[in-house]
PDB file of C-alpha atoms in Angstrom:
ATOM      1  CA  MET A   1      53.354  70.411-166.504  1.00  0.00           C
ATOM      2  CA  SER A   2      56.631  69.115-167.935  1.00  0.00           C
ATOM      3  CA  LYS A   3      57.090  68.479-171.662  1.00  0.00           C
ATOM      4  CA  LYS A   4      57.790  64.825-170.912  1.00  0.00           C
ATOM      5  CA  THR A   5      54.464  64.457-169.085  1.00  0.00           C
ATOM      6  CA  ILE A   6      52.613  66.281-171.859  1.00  0.00           C
ATOM      7  CA  ALA A   7      54.071  63.957-174.464  1.00  0.00           C
ATOM      8  CA  LYS A   8      52.951  60.960-172.429  1.00  0.00           C
ATOM      9  CA  PHE A   9      49.389  62.268-172.230  1.00  0.00           C
ATOM     10  CA  PHE A  10      49.239  63.092-175.933  1.00  0.00           C
ATOM     11  CA  ALA A  11      50.214  59.509-176.749  1.00  0.00           C
ATOM     12  CA  PHE A  12      46.798  58.244-175.697  1.00  0.00           C
ATOM     13  CA  VAL A  13      44.419  61.208-175.601  1.00  0.00           C
ATOM     14  CA  ILE A  14      41.811  60.089-178.134  1.00  0.00           C
ATOM     15  CA  PRO A  15      38.758  62.280-178.688  1.00  0.00           C
ATOM     16  CA  ALA A  16      35.569  60.223-178.639  1.00  0.00           C
ATOM     17  CA  VAL A  17      33.654  62.731-180.724  1.00  0.00           C
ATOM     18  CA  ALA A  18      34.512  64.833-183.749  1.00  0.00           C
ATOM     19  CA  VAL A  19      36.393  67.996-182.859  1.00  0.00           C
ATOM     20  CA  SER A  20      34.612  70.059-185.477  1.00  0.00           C
ATOM     21  CA  CYS A  21      31.196  70.219-187.080  1.00  0.00           C
ATOM     22  CA  LEU A  22      30.533  69.874-190.780  1.00  0.00           C
ATOM     23  CA  LEU A  23      28.147  72.815-190.795  1.00  0.00           C
ATOM     24  CA  PRO A  24      29.106  76.496-190.350  1.00  0.00           C
ATOM     25  CA  ALA A  25      27.955  76.351-186.739  1.00  0.00           C
ATOM     26  CA  CYS A  26      27.873  73.708-184.023  1.00  0.00           C
ATOM     27  CA  ALA A  27      24.571  72.989-182.275  1.00  0.00           C
ATOM     28  CA  PHE A  28      23.880  70.509-179.511  1.00  0.00           C
ATOM     29  CA  VAL A  29      20.792  68.680-178.272  1.00  0.00           C
ATOM     30  CA  ALA A  30      19.660  68.446-174.672  1.00  0.00           C
ATOM     31  CA  SER A  31      20.638  65.282-172.819  1.00  0.00           C
ATOM     32  CA  ASP A  32      17.288  65.106-171.028  1.00  0.00           C
ATOM     33  CA  PRO A  33      14.327  65.895-173.337  1.00  0.00           C
ATOM     34  CA  GLY A  34      12.014  65.973-170.331  1.00  0.00           C
ATOM     35  CA  ARG A  35      13.689  69.092-168.966  1.00  0.00           C
ATOM     36  CA  ALA A  36      14.006  72.052-171.293  1.00  0.00           C
ATOM     37  CA  THR A  37      17.555  73.331-171.630  1.00  0.00           C
ATOM     38  CA  VAL A  38      18.746  76.316-173.618  1.00  0.00           C
ATOM     39  CA  ILE A  39      21.401  74.781-175.815  1.00  0.00           C
ATOM     40  CA  ALA A  40      24.136  77.102-176.999  1.00  0.00           C
ATOM     41  CA  LYS A  41      24.948  77.290-180.684  1.00  0.00           C
ATOM     42  CA  TYR A  42      28.458  78.421-181.573  1.00  0.00           C
ATOM     43  CA  GLY A  43      30.279  79.501-184.690  1.00  0.00           C
ATOM     44  CA  ARG A  44      33.586  78.170-185.829  1.00  0.00           C
ATOM     45  CA  PRO A  45      36.735  79.031-183.853  1.00  0.00           C
ATOM     46  CA  GLU A  46      38.826  81.892-185.221  1.00  0.00           C
ATOM     47  CA  VAL A  47      42.285  83.119-184.283  1.00  0.00           C
ATOM     48  CA  VAL A  48      41.915  86.804-183.384  1.00  0.00           C
ATOM     49  CA  GLY A  49      45.446  87.473-182.135  1.00  0.00           C
ATOM     50  CA  LYS A  50      48.546  86.129-180.440  1.00  0.00           C
ATOM     51  CA  ILE A  51      49.855  86.846-176.958  1.00  0.00           C
ATOM     52  CA  LYS A  52      52.722  89.170-177.790  1.00  0.00           C
ATOM     53  CA  SER A  53      54.477  89.342-174.426  1.00  0.00           C
ATOM     54  CA  PRO A  54      57.711  87.298-174.712  1.00  0.00           C
ATOM     55  CA  GLU A  55      57.405  86.549-170.992  1.00  0.00           C
ATOM     56  CA  VAL A  56      54.246  84.458-171.464  1.00  0.00           C
ATOM     57  CA  THR A  57      55.538  81.049-172.529  1.00  0.00           C
ATOM     58  CA  GLU A  58      53.242  78.661-170.642  1.00  0.00           C
ATOM     59  CA  SER A  59      49.819  80.310-170.503  1.00  0.00           C
ATOM     60  CA  SER A  60      48.059  77.917-168.169  1.00  0.00           C
ATOM     61  CA  GLY A  61      44.879  79.903-167.571  1.00  0.00           C
ATOM     62  CA  ILE A  62      42.859  82.748-169.047  1.00  0.00           C
ATOM     63  CA  ALA A  63      40.210  84.978-167.475  1.00  0.00           C
ATOM     64  CA  ALA A  64      38.287  87.977-168.784  1.00  0.00           C
ATOM     65  CA  SER A  65      38.109  91.059-166.583  1.00  0.00           C
ATOM     66  CA  ARG A  66      34.664  91.762-165.135  1.00  0.00           C
ATOM     67  CA  CYS A  67      35.479  95.459-164.667  1.00  0.00           C
ATOM     68  CA  GLN A  68      37.670  96.508-167.598  1.00  0.00           C
ATOM     69  CA  ARG A  69      36.710  96.278-171.251  1.00  0.00           C
ATOM     70  CA  ASP A  70      38.843  94.054-173.464  1.00  0.00           C
ATOM     71  CA  VAL A  71      41.255  93.050-170.713  1.00  0.00           C
ATOM     72  CA  PHE A  72      42.293  89.446-170.136  1.00  0.00           C
ATOM     73  CA  TRP A  73      44.607  87.943-167.537  1.00  0.00           C
ATOM     74  CA  THR A  74      46.941  84.969-167.693  1.00  0.00           C
ATOM     75  CA  HIS A  75      49.896  83.453-165.843  1.00  0.00           C
ATOM     76  CA  ASN A  76      52.650  80.981-166.556  1.00  0.00           C
ATOM     77  CA  ASP A  77      52.781  77.433-165.268  1.00  0.00           C
ATOM     78  CA  SER A  78      55.361  76.318-162.696  1.00  0.00           C
ATOM     79  CA  GLY A  79      58.841  77.767-163.111  1.00  0.00           C
ATOM     80  CA  ASP A  80      57.776  81.413-163.231  1.00  0.00           C
ATOM     81  CA  GLY A  81      57.466  83.820-160.331  1.00  0.00           C
ATOM     82  CA  ALA A  82      54.221  85.148-158.894  1.00  0.00           C
ATOM     83  CA  PHE A  83      53.369  87.258-161.952  1.00  0.00           C
ATOM     84  CA  LEU A  84      50.131  88.157-163.714  1.00  0.00           C
ATOM     85  CA  TYR A  85      50.072  89.291-167.340  1.00  0.00           C
ATOM     86  CA  ALA A  86      47.398  91.473-168.926  1.00  0.00           C
ATOM     87  CA  PHE A  87      46.566  91.526-172.628  1.00  0.00           C
ATOM     88  CA  ASN A  88      43.673  92.368-174.932  1.00  0.00           C
ATOM     89  CA  ALA A  89      41.865  90.184-177.453  1.00  0.00           C
ATOM     90  CA  ARG A  90      44.486  91.001-180.101  1.00  0.00           C
ATOM     91  CA  GLY A  91      47.204  89.870-177.700  1.00  0.00           C
ATOM     92  CA  ASP A  92      48.770  93.282-177.125  1.00  0.00           C
ATOM     93  CA  ASN A  93      50.897  93.370-173.978  1.00  0.00           C
ATOM     94  CA  LEU A  94      49.110  95.494-171.359  1.00  0.00           C
ATOM     95  CA  GLY A  95      51.613  94.964-168.557  1.00  0.00           C
ATOM     96  CA  THR A  96      53.014  92.666-165.895  1.00  0.00           C
ATOM     97  CA  TRP A  97      52.145  92.671-162.185  1.00  0.00           C
ATOM     98  CA  ARG A  98      53.803  90.827-159.331  1.00  0.00           C
ATOM     99  CA  VAL A  99      51.575  89.390-156.608  1.00  0.00           C
ATOM    100  CA  PRO A 100      52.930  90.011-153.085  1.00  0.00           C
ATOM    101  CA  ASN A 101      52.619  87.255-150.474  1.00  0.00           C
ATOM    102  CA  ALA A 102      52.259  84.595-153.173  1.00  0.00           C
ATOM    103  CA  GLU A 103      54.398  81.779-154.520  1.00  0.00           C
ATOM    104  CA  ASN A 104      54.139  80.035-157.877  1.00  0.00           C
ATOM    105  CA  LYS A 105      54.931  76.386-157.195  1.00  0.00           C
ATOM    106  CA  ASP A 106      52.435  75.156-159.790  1.00  0.00           C
ATOM    107  CA  TRP A 107      49.864  77.756-160.795  1.00  0.00           C
ATOM    108  CA  GLU A 108      47.345  76.059-163.050  1.00  0.00           C
ATOM    109  CA  ASP A 109      44.295  78.290-163.583  1.00  0.00           C
ATOM    110  CA  ILE A 110      42.902  81.772-163.058  1.00  0.00           C
ATOM    111  CA  ALA A 111      39.416  83.241-162.600  1.00  0.00           C
ATOM    112  CA  THR A 112      37.799  86.650-162.129  1.00  0.00           C
ATOM    113  CA  TRP A 113      34.929  87.719-159.895  1.00  0.00           C
ATOM    114  CA  LYS A 114      32.972  90.897-159.149  1.00  0.00           C
ATOM    115  CA  ASP A 115      31.483  91.286-155.666  1.00  0.00           C
ATOM    116  CA  SER A 116      28.134  92.871-154.783  1.00  0.00           C
ATOM    117  CA  ARG A 117      29.790  96.286-154.379  1.00  0.00           C
ATOM    118  CA  GLY A 118      31.246  96.159-157.869  1.00  0.00           C
ATOM    119  CA  LYS A 119      34.842  95.445-156.839  1.00  0.00           C
ATOM    120  CA  CYS A 120      36.702  93.032-159.089  1.00  0.00           C
ATOM    121  CA  PHE A 121      39.126  90.312-158.031  1.00  0.00           C
ATOM    122  CA  ILE A 122      41.502  87.843-159.640  1.00  0.00           C
ATOM    123  CA  TYR A 123      41.740  84.302-158.260  1.00  0.00           C
ATOM    124  CA  ILE A 124      44.851  82.204-158.878  1.00  0.00           C
ATOM    125  CA  GLY A 125      44.905  78.450-158.401  1.00  0.00           C
ATOM    126  CA  GLU A 126      48.033  77.018-156.777  1.00  0.00           C
ATOM    127  CA  ILE A 127      46.394  73.655-157.360  1.00  0.00           C
ATOM    128  CA  GLY A 128      48.752  71.613-159.547  1.00  0.00           C
ATOM    129  CA  ASP A 129      50.408  68.572-157.993  1.00  0.00           C
ATOM    130  CA  ASN A 130      51.571  66.088-160.619  1.00  0.00           C
ATOM    131  CA  LYS A 131      53.573  64.033-158.111  1.00  0.00           C
ATOM    132  CA  LEU A 132      50.898  64.203-155.372  1.00  0.00           C
ATOM    133  CA  ILE A 133      53.336  65.518-152.793  1.00  0.00           C
ATOM    134  CA  TRP A 134      51.517  68.566-151.378  1.00  0.00           C
ATOM    135  CA  PRO A 135      48.649  67.814-148.991  1.00  0.00           C
ATOM    136  CA  VAL A 136      47.703  71.505-148.721  1.00  0.00           C
ATOM    137  CA  HIS A 137      46.856  73.656-151.742  1.00  0.00           C
ATOM    138  CA  THR A 138      46.169  77.379-152.053  1.00  0.00           C
ATOM    139  CA  VAL A 139      43.869  79.738-153.892  1.00  0.00           C
ATOM    140  CA  TYR A 140      45.145  83.319-153.954  1.00  0.00           C
ATOM    141  CA  ARG A 141      42.893  86.331-154.384  1.00  0.00           C
ATOM    142  CA  VAL A 142      43.952  89.874-155.290  1.00  0.00           C
ATOM    143  CA  ALA A 143      42.039  93.005-156.156  1.00  0.00           C
ATOM    144  CA  GLU A 144      42.211  93.418-159.918  1.00  0.00           C
ATOM    145  CA  PRO A 145      44.794  96.066-160.885  1.00  0.00           C
ATOM    146  CA  LEU A 146      43.798  98.973-163.078  1.00  0.00           C
ATOM    147  CA  VAL A 147      45.126  98.674-166.602  1.00  0.00           C
ATOM    148  CA  ILE A 148      45.803 102.165-167.983  1.00  0.00           C
ATOM    149  CA  ALA A 149      45.334 102.423-171.728  1.00  0.00           C
ATOM    150  CA  GLY A 150      48.383 103.867-173.401  1.00  0.00           C
ATOM    151  CA  GLY A 151      50.444 103.663-170.221  1.00  0.00           C
ATOM    152  CA  PRO A 152      53.977 102.282-170.036  1.00  0.00           C
ATOM    153  CA  VAL A 153      54.144  98.534-170.634  1.00  0.00           C
ATOM    154  CA  THR A 154      55.790  96.805-167.695  1.00  0.00           C
ATOM    155  CA  THR A 155      57.738  93.545-167.664  1.00  0.00           C
ATOM    156  CA  ARG A 156      59.006  91.276-164.903  1.00  0.00           C
ATOM    157  CA  ASP A 157      62.026  93.576-164.483  1.00  0.00           C
ATOM    158  CA  ASN A 158      59.863  96.608-163.648  1.00  0.00           C
ATOM    159  CA  ALA A 159      56.592  94.913-162.744  1.00  0.00           C
ATOM    160  CA  LEU A 160      53.927  96.819-160.875  1.00  0.00           C
ATOM    161  CA  LEU A 161      52.603  95.378-157.617  1.00  0.00           C
ATOM    162  CA  THR A 162      49.074  94.192-157.041  1.00  0.00           C
ATOM    163  CA  GLU A 163      47.535  94.745-153.642  1.00  0.00           C
ATOM    164  CA  PRO A 164      48.692  92.122-151.106  1.00  0.00           C
ATOM    165  CA  SER A 165      47.118  88.768-151.843  1.00  0.00           C
ATOM    166  CA  GLU A 166      44.720  86.861-149.623  1.00  0.00           C
ATOM    167  CA  SER A 167      45.142  83.116-149.248  1.00  0.00           C
ATOM    168  CA  LEU A 168      42.683  80.253-148.942  1.00  0.00           C
ATOM    169  CA  ASN A 169      44.436  77.015-148.003  1.00  0.00           C
ATOM    170  CA  TYR A 170      42.562  73.771-148.494  1.00  0.00           C
ATOM    171  CA  MET A 171      42.901  70.001-148.372  1.00  0.00           C
ATOM    172  CA  TYR A 172      40.988  67.245-150.124  1.00  0.00           C
ATOM    173  CA  PRO A 173      38.863  64.922-147.965  1.00  0.00           C
ATOM    174  CA  ASP A 174      39.935  61.809-149.875  1.00  0.00           C
ATOM    175  CA  GLY A 175      43.668  62.009-150.475  1.00  0.00           C
ATOM    176  CA  ASP A 176      46.029  64.199-152.505  1.00  0.00           C
ATOM    177  CA  LYS A 177      44.849  65.304-155.939  1.00  0.00           C
ATOM    178  CA  ASN A 178      46.233  67.023-159.010  1.00  0.00           C
ATOM    179  CA  ALA A 179      44.035  69.758-160.485  1.00  0.00           C
ATOM    180  CA  GLU A 180      44.228  72.324-163.269  1.00  0.00           C
ATOM    181  CA  THR A 181      40.715  73.808-163.274  1.00  0.00           C
ATOM    182  CA  LEU A 182      39.628  76.671-161.004  1.00  0.00           C
ATOM    183  CA  MET A 183      36.230  78.377-161.194  1.00  0.00           C
ATOM    184  CA  VAL A 184      34.400  80.989-159.117  1.00  0.00           C
ATOM    185  CA  HIS A 185      30.618  81.175-159.146  1.00  0.00           C
ATOM    186  CA  PRO A 186      29.587  84.703-160.206  1.00  0.00           C
ATOM    187  CA  HIS A 187      26.807  85.023-157.605  1.00  0.00           C
ATOM    188  CA  SER A 188      27.747  82.958-154.560  1.00  0.00           C
ATOM    189  CA  GLY A 189      31.525  83.406-154.766  1.00  0.00           C
ATOM    190  CA  ASP A 190      31.938  79.672-154.121  1.00  0.00           C
ATOM    191  CA  ILE A 191      35.116  78.195-155.579  1.00  0.00           C
ATOM    192  CA  TYR A 192      35.118  75.003-157.642  1.00  0.00           C
ATOM    193  CA  ILE A 193      38.187  72.862-158.220  1.00  0.00           C
ATOM    194  CA  LEU A 194      38.048  70.093-160.846  1.00  0.00           C
ATOM    195  CA  THR A 195      40.713  67.428-160.640  1.00  0.00           C
ATOM    196  CA  LYS A 196      42.747  66.060-163.544  1.00  0.00           C
ATOM    197  CA  SER A 197      43.195  62.334-164.023  1.00  0.00           C
ATOM    198  CA  ASP A 198      44.297  60.028-166.821  1.00  0.00           C
ATOM    199  CA  SER A 199      42.527  57.018-165.322  1.00  0.00           C
ATOM    200  CA  ARG A 200      39.236  58.147-163.765  1.00  0.00           C
ATOM    201  CA  PRO A 201      36.549  60.854-164.008  1.00  0.00           C
ATOM    202  CA  SER A 202      37.272  64.393-162.867  1.00  0.00           C
ATOM    203  CA  GLY A 203      36.228  65.067-159.281  1.00  0.00           C
ATOM    204  CA  VAL A 204      34.342  68.298-158.558  1.00  0.00           C
ATOM    205  CA  TYR A 205      35.186  69.943-155.218  1.00  0.00           C
ATOM    206  CA  ARG A 206      33.638  73.048-153.689  1.00  0.00           C
ATOM    207  CA  LEU A 207      35.176  75.595-151.324  1.00  0.00           C
ATOM    208  CA  ARG A 208      33.545  78.478-149.512  1.00  0.00           C
ATOM    209  CA  GLY A 209      34.847  81.750-150.893  1.00  0.00           C
ATOM    210  CA  THR A 210      36.082  82.788-147.453  1.00  0.00           C
ATOM    211  CA  PHE A 211      39.747  83.695-147.291  1.00  0.00           C
ATOM    212  CA  SER A 212      41.626  83.047-144.079  1.00  0.00           C
ATOM    213  CA  GLU A 213      45.332  82.523-143.581  1.00  0.00           C
ATOM    214  CA  THR A 214      44.784  80.973-140.146  1.00  0.00           C
ATOM    215  CA  GLN A 215      42.317  78.179-140.867  1.00  0.00           C
ATOM    216  CA  ASP A 216      42.500  75.605-143.674  1.00  0.00           C
ATOM    217  CA  GLN A 217      39.350  74.408-145.409  1.00  0.00           C
ATOM    218  CA  THR A 218      38.494  70.847-146.312  1.00  0.00           C
ATOM    219  CA  ALA A 219      37.064  70.813-149.804  1.00  0.00           C
ATOM    220  CA  ILE A 220      33.680  69.155-150.264  1.00  0.00           C
ATOM    221  CA  LYS A 221      33.405  66.634-153.070  1.00  0.00           C
ATOM    222  CA  ILE A 222      30.057  67.179-154.752  1.00  0.00           C
ATOM    223  CA  ALA A 223      30.258  65.318-158.062  1.00  0.00           C
ATOM    224  CA  GLU A 224      32.274  63.594-160.745  1.00  0.00           C
ATOM    225  CA  ILE A 225      32.123  64.398-164.429  1.00  0.00           C
ATOM    226  CA  LEU A 226      33.136  62.416-167.499  1.00  0.00           C
ATOM    227  CA  VAL A 227      33.752  64.194-170.782  1.00  0.00           C
ATOM    228  CA  PRO A 228      33.292  62.385-174.120  1.00  0.00           C
ATOM    229  CA  ALA A 229      36.985  61.658-174.673  1.00  0.00           C
ATOM    230  CA  VAL A 230      39.599  59.101-173.674  1.00  0.00           C
ATOM    231  CA  PRO A 231      40.822  59.709-170.988  1.00  0.00           C
ATOM    232  CA  ASN A 232      37.553  61.179-169.718  1.00  0.00           C
ATOM    233  CA  GLY A 233      38.868  63.143-166.725  1.00  0.00           C
ATOM    234  CA  LEU A 234      41.953  64.865-168.146  1.00  0.00           C
ATOM    235  CA  LEU A 235      40.643  68.407-167.589  1.00  0.00           C
ATOM    236  CA  THR A 236      43.075  71.309-167.935  1.00  0.00           C
ATOM    237  CA  GLY A 237      40.966  74.480-167.524  1.00  0.00           C
ATOM    238  CA  GLY A 238      37.482  75.896-167.196  1.00  0.00           C
ATOM    239  CA  ASP A 239      35.130  78.739-166.354  1.00  0.00           C
ATOM    240  CA  ILE A 240      31.570  79.470-165.218  1.00  0.00           C
ATOM    241  CA  SER A 241      29.492  81.740-167.448  1.00  0.00           C
ATOM    242  CA  PRO A 242      28.685  85.225-166.077  1.00  0.00           C
ATOM    243  CA  ASP A 243      25.008  84.302-165.616  1.00  0.00           C
ATOM    244  CA  GLY A 244      25.915  81.151-163.695  1.00  0.00           C
ATOM    245  CA  ARG A 245      23.963  78.912-166.090  1.00  0.00           C
ATOM    246  CA  SER A 246      26.781  77.219-168.001  1.00  0.00           C
ATOM    247  CA  VAL A 247      30.238  75.757-167.466  1.00  0.00           C
ATOM    248  CA  ILE A 248      32.997  75.376-170.034  1.00  0.00           C
ATOM    249  CA  VAL A 249      35.890  72.966-169.428  1.00  0.00           C
ATOM    250  CA  CYS A 250      38.687  71.817-171.703  1.00  0.00           C
ATOM    251  CA  ASP A 251      41.307  69.148-172.130  1.00  0.00           C
ATOM    252  CA  TYR A 252      44.288  69.311-174.485  1.00  0.00           C
ATOM    253  CA  LEU A 253      42.214  68.850-177.647  1.00  0.00           C
ATOM    254  CA  GLN A 254      38.771  70.398-177.280  1.00  0.00           C
ATOM    255  CA  ALA A 255      36.195  71.890-174.918  1.00  0.00           C
ATOM    256  CA  TYR A 256      32.974  70.698-173.306  1.00  0.00           C
ATOM    257  CA  GLU A 257      30.005  72.753-172.131  1.00  0.00           C
ATOM    258  CA  LEU A 258      27.416  71.895-169.479  1.00  0.00           C
ATOM    259  CA  SER A 259      24.228  73.926-169.035  1.00  0.00           C
ATOM    260  CA  LEU A 260      21.500  74.055-166.405  1.00  0.00           C
ATOM    261  CA  PRO A 261      17.952  73.118-167.464  1.00  0.00           C
ATOM    262  CA  GLU A 262      15.490  76.013-167.441  1.00  0.00           C
ATOM    263  CA  GLY A 263      13.901  76.563-164.055  1.00  0.00           C
ATOM    264  CA  THR A 264      16.755  74.899-162.154  1.00  0.00           C
ATOM    265  CA  VAL A 265      18.083  77.197-159.426  1.00  0.00           C
ATOM    266  CA  ASP A 266      20.588  74.899-157.717  1.00  0.00           C
ATOM    267  CA  PHE A 267      23.856  75.464-159.565  1.00  0.00           C
ATOM    268  CA  ASP A 268      25.282  72.127-158.448  1.00  0.00           C
ATOM    269  CA  GLU A 269      22.692  70.368-160.599  1.00  0.00           C
ATOM    270  CA  ILE A 270      24.894  71.366-163.522  1.00  0.00           C
ATOM    271  CA  TRP A 271      27.300  68.538-162.740  1.00  0.00           C
ATOM    272  CA  ASN A 272      24.504  66.053-163.491  1.00  0.00           C
ATOM    273  CA  GLN A 273      24.168  67.340-167.066  1.00  0.00           C
ATOM    274  CA  GLU A 274      25.818  65.766-170.083  1.00  0.00           C
ATOM    275  CA  PRO A 275      28.950  67.593-171.297  1.00  0.00           C
ATOM    276  CA  ARG A 276      28.688  68.556-174.971  1.00  0.00           C
ATOM    277  CA  ALA A 277      31.898  68.609-176.986  1.00  0.00           C
ATOM    278  CA  MET A 278      32.787  71.690-179.008  1.00  0.00           C
ATOM    279  CA  ASN A 279      35.643  72.739-181.247  1.00  0.00           C
ATOM    280  CA  ILE A 280      37.793  75.559-179.853  1.00  0.00           C
ATOM    281  CA  GLY A 281      40.493  75.381-182.483  1.00  0.00           C
ATOM    282  CA  LYS A 282      44.001  74.047-182.746  1.00  0.00           C
ATOM    283  CA  ARG A 283      46.133  74.532-179.637  1.00  0.00           C
ATOM    284  CA  LYS A 284      49.649  73.272-179.041  1.00  0.00           C
ATOM    285  CA  THR A 285      49.015  72.477-175.378  1.00  0.00           C
ATOM    286  CA  GLY A 286      45.506  73.586-174.469  1.00  0.00           C
ATOM    287  CA  GLU A 287      45.171  74.456-170.802  1.00  0.00           C
ATOM    288  CA  ALA A 288      43.155  77.699-170.832  1.00  0.00           C
ATOM    289  CA  VAL A 289      39.528  78.525-171.652  1.00  0.00           C
ATOM    290  CA  SER A 290      37.184  81.299-170.493  1.00  0.00           C
ATOM    291  CA  TYR A 291      33.908  83.043-171.226  1.00  0.00           C
ATOM    292  CA  ASN A 292      34.076  86.741-172.033  1.00  0.00           C
ATOM    293  CA  VAL A 293      32.499  89.338-169.770  1.00  0.00           C
ATOM    294  CA  ASP A 294      28.904  88.764-170.963  1.00  0.00           C
ATOM    295  CA  GLY A 295      29.104  85.101-171.944  1.00  0.00           C
ATOM    296  CA  SER A 296      28.612  85.765-175.652  1.00  0.00           C
ATOM    297  CA  GLU A 297      32.056  84.452-176.577  1.00  0.00           C
ATOM    298  CA  ILE A 298      34.525  81.809-175.471  1.00  0.00           C
ATOM    299  CA  TYR A 299      38.266  82.468-175.532  1.00  0.00           C
ATOM    300  CA  ALA A 300      41.053  79.910-175.442  1.00  0.00           C
ATOM    301  CA  THR A 301      44.804  79.967-175.632  1.00  0.00           C
ATOM    302  CA  SER A 302      47.717  77.577-175.340  1.00  0.00           C
ATOM    303  CA  GLU A 303      51.108  77.078-173.810  1.00  0.00           C
ATOM    304  CA  GLY A 304      54.141  78.014-175.921  1.00  0.00           C
ATOM    305  CA  ARG A 305      55.648  81.338-177.003  1.00  0.00           C
ATOM    306  CA  ASN A 306      53.257  83.784-178.726  1.00  0.00           C
ATOM    307  CA  PRO A 307      50.314  81.375-178.505  1.00  0.00           C
ATOM    308  CA  PRO A 308      47.155  82.037-180.536  1.00  0.00           C
ATOM    309  CA  ILE A 309      44.122  83.674-178.980  1.00  0.00           C
ATOM    310  CA  ILE A 310      41.092  81.755-180.223  1.00  0.00           C
ATOM    311  CA  ARG A 311      37.552  83.123-180.111  1.00  0.00           C
ATOM    312  CA  VAL A 312      34.299  81.189-180.552  1.00  0.00           C
ATOM    313  CA  ARG A 313      31.148  83.292-180.780  1.00  0.00           C
ATOM    314  CA  ARG A 314      27.768  82.231-179.486  1.00  0.00           C
ATOM    315  CA  LEU A 315      25.091  82.518-182.173  1.00  0.00           C
ATOM    316  CA  ASN A 316      21.914  82.324-180.065  1.00  0.00           C
TER     317      ASN A 316
END
């Protein structure tokens, strides 16, 4: 997203709830007292590091590896090549990889997934479209590269190659959309795209996690969500918890979590739950949020050079 567009959004993004709690921890109440829901309780956000790679200037997504301890992945927004950047929770540069068969027109989010055989993948959302000019969008998938501790740190000039990427091309059933939130369900492998709008709720669209370069999919609209902020659909990133019971989304100022009631097995019921606002710290341009590998922590970062890495720990 351009700086001019960001400035325009910041001019009227008004949080409708407090962005921090007065107590040492933030707790939330269930929106439906008739259906028991495990409500997460989180500590205060803390800056645990900064992304040290000078090549990461517009971190537009963050995802925790499901196969490698203390490894996170990010990418730049439009204007960069098809590169992935690895770092740890302190922000140490763990290397740069180029993704073959991929193009970065407007990469907006990233997700990780482990299949039933234990193989890990990275999903990249070519889903941004501020001017609504691209009728077809793409989700790329690559096998997660191995990060070798203590190995040589690569940059764009000597980047390693991932395995060739797979592509899933899709269209919306109801006109062109701009989106910045990509999620992959940890069990089904279904892909969820949440649109971004400054004038209406965010639309939730589902794709089958089947990659084919010969046949486009039409996304299925399954819900709309409104977060407690103004605008209420200006979502910039998100993730599904590793157990598939919670969703975290963010806008420029804060984050919002939705959780399934106990006993509910249909994941798509989560979009009927009330989003609960939570403080994930101060971010210059917040477009990236993710659960860690076991869902016990939430990580967030920001666009800009050497952005902070913010951690929020779950207390229950």
